[in-house]
């Protein structure tokens, strides 16, 4: 079990290669990468405080502007969204680490130690501080005691306590755990060195891996699974069966079965040896092609292409890369030149009764999860089928009535 202090997470960004490495350790080893509840609350709270400060300044600026404007303003700041900001940042960090509890005992002990200036708490400019540090430390200690079968790697750069010079009370916290059961690492690099071995990347091999059909298939599958997070997809599109000049559109529906991925460029790569295999973590860009609909009411299919940048984890083996997506950016439109080059690769809309029915089945699978009600799903199925000349075709589970 790896337990990270807040000073470690503050030192890395969500799109930092170090965050990707933590994701990779979770994916490639048996180690869990975690942070106590107090850590996640602290780093999300810091973002919320900054938001609140900016919100207050914006609200005051609007108020001042309204005071000197002869007519009513047609805009307002609105209610603050502090809770949403906190939830957003917690969710972002939970893509990197798993949460473990900070119990009432740890919180109470942290407060007690701060009140009594007990380590790791201290006096700074006449003020007692350190309750959070103590609660985080005790969260790791408590987990280690409750899981005697595990080794806990506590990673903290806190300068107030070092493994070679623990205060007496903190040595007492560790009593009975031993050096092998509780390992305190004081730098992120120590964690990297313990669980991975950095290697010199062979960029030619990396490109061959990312250009391989197996990697392309993996990217296409990943994009199908997570594209719903974006809602509509901004892409470059044109009619399938004519040589229209493409335009930037917002596609509401992207037919999953038609998706394919084409490697474009490599932004950066790092390689590591974990166990018996060498793995790469790369930030790269692919062009995703497919068949899209602009709207549920506009059923004319279009050839669509978008650019997708993702950080990926992969084996250095073009035949079996085992590629997975660690994080990704929102899809973006591509140039007209890229679109024209890739349009011939787009799977065309099915023709003939059997292929069209197959296409309807794909659309049913695609859209059903997005329907707020079964009744709407049934109505959508009726309209699609009627538009394509198949009468009343229902889809979805009708057993619920």
mmCIF file of C-alpha atoms in Angstrom, residues 110-131 133-134 158-160 167:
data_model
loop_
_atom_site.group_PDB
_atom_site.id
_atom_site.type_symbol
_atom_site.label_atom_id
_atom_site.label_comp_id
_atom_site.label_asym_id
_atom_site.label_seq_id
_atom_site.Cartn_x
_atom_site.Cartn_y
_atom_site.Cartn_z
ATOM 1 C CA UNK A 110 -4.531 15.608 15.298
ATOM 2 C CA UNK A 111 -6.510 18.353 17.033
ATOM 3 C CA UNK A 112 -5.240 17.222 20.468
ATOM 4 C CA UNK A 113 -1.624 17.262 19.320
ATOM 5 C CA UNK A 114 -1.982 20.737 17.843
ATOM 6 C CA UNK A 115 -3.607 22.076 21.019
ATOM 7 C CA UNK A 116 -0.768 20.624 23.094
ATOM 8 C CA UNK A 117 2.045 21.261 20.587
ATOM 9 C CA UNK A 118 2.845 17.561 20.255
ATOM 10 C CA UNK A 119 4.730 16.276 17.165
ATOM 11 C CA UNK A 120 4.340 16.728 14.314
ATOM 12 C CA UNK A 121 2.503 19.906 15.386
ATOM 13 C CA UNK A 122 4.464 23.054 16.175
ATOM 14 C CA UNK A 123 4.318 26.793 16.864
ATOM 15 C CA UNK A 124 4.637 29.128 13.855
ATOM 16 C CA UNK A 125 4.618 32.892 14.403
ATOM 17 C CA UNK A 126 2.905 32.385 17.721
ATOM 18 C CA UNK A 127 0.173 30.122 16.290
ATOM 19 C CA UNK A 128 -0.273 26.409 16.847
ATOM 20 C CA UNK A 129 -0.361 24.508 13.542
ATOM 21 C CA UNK A 130 -0.122 20.948 12.278
ATOM 22 C CA UNK A 131 -3.445 19.246 13.077
ATOM 23 C CA UNK A 133 -0.269 16.915 9.222
ATOM 24 C CA UNK A 134 -0.828 14.863 12.370
ATOM 25 C CA UNK A 158 7.284 17.160 5.285
ATOM 26 C CA UNK A 159 10.493 18.654 6.675
ATOM 27 C CA UNK A 160 9.164 18.546 10.250
ATOM 28 C CA UNK A 167 10.457 12.918 17.647
#
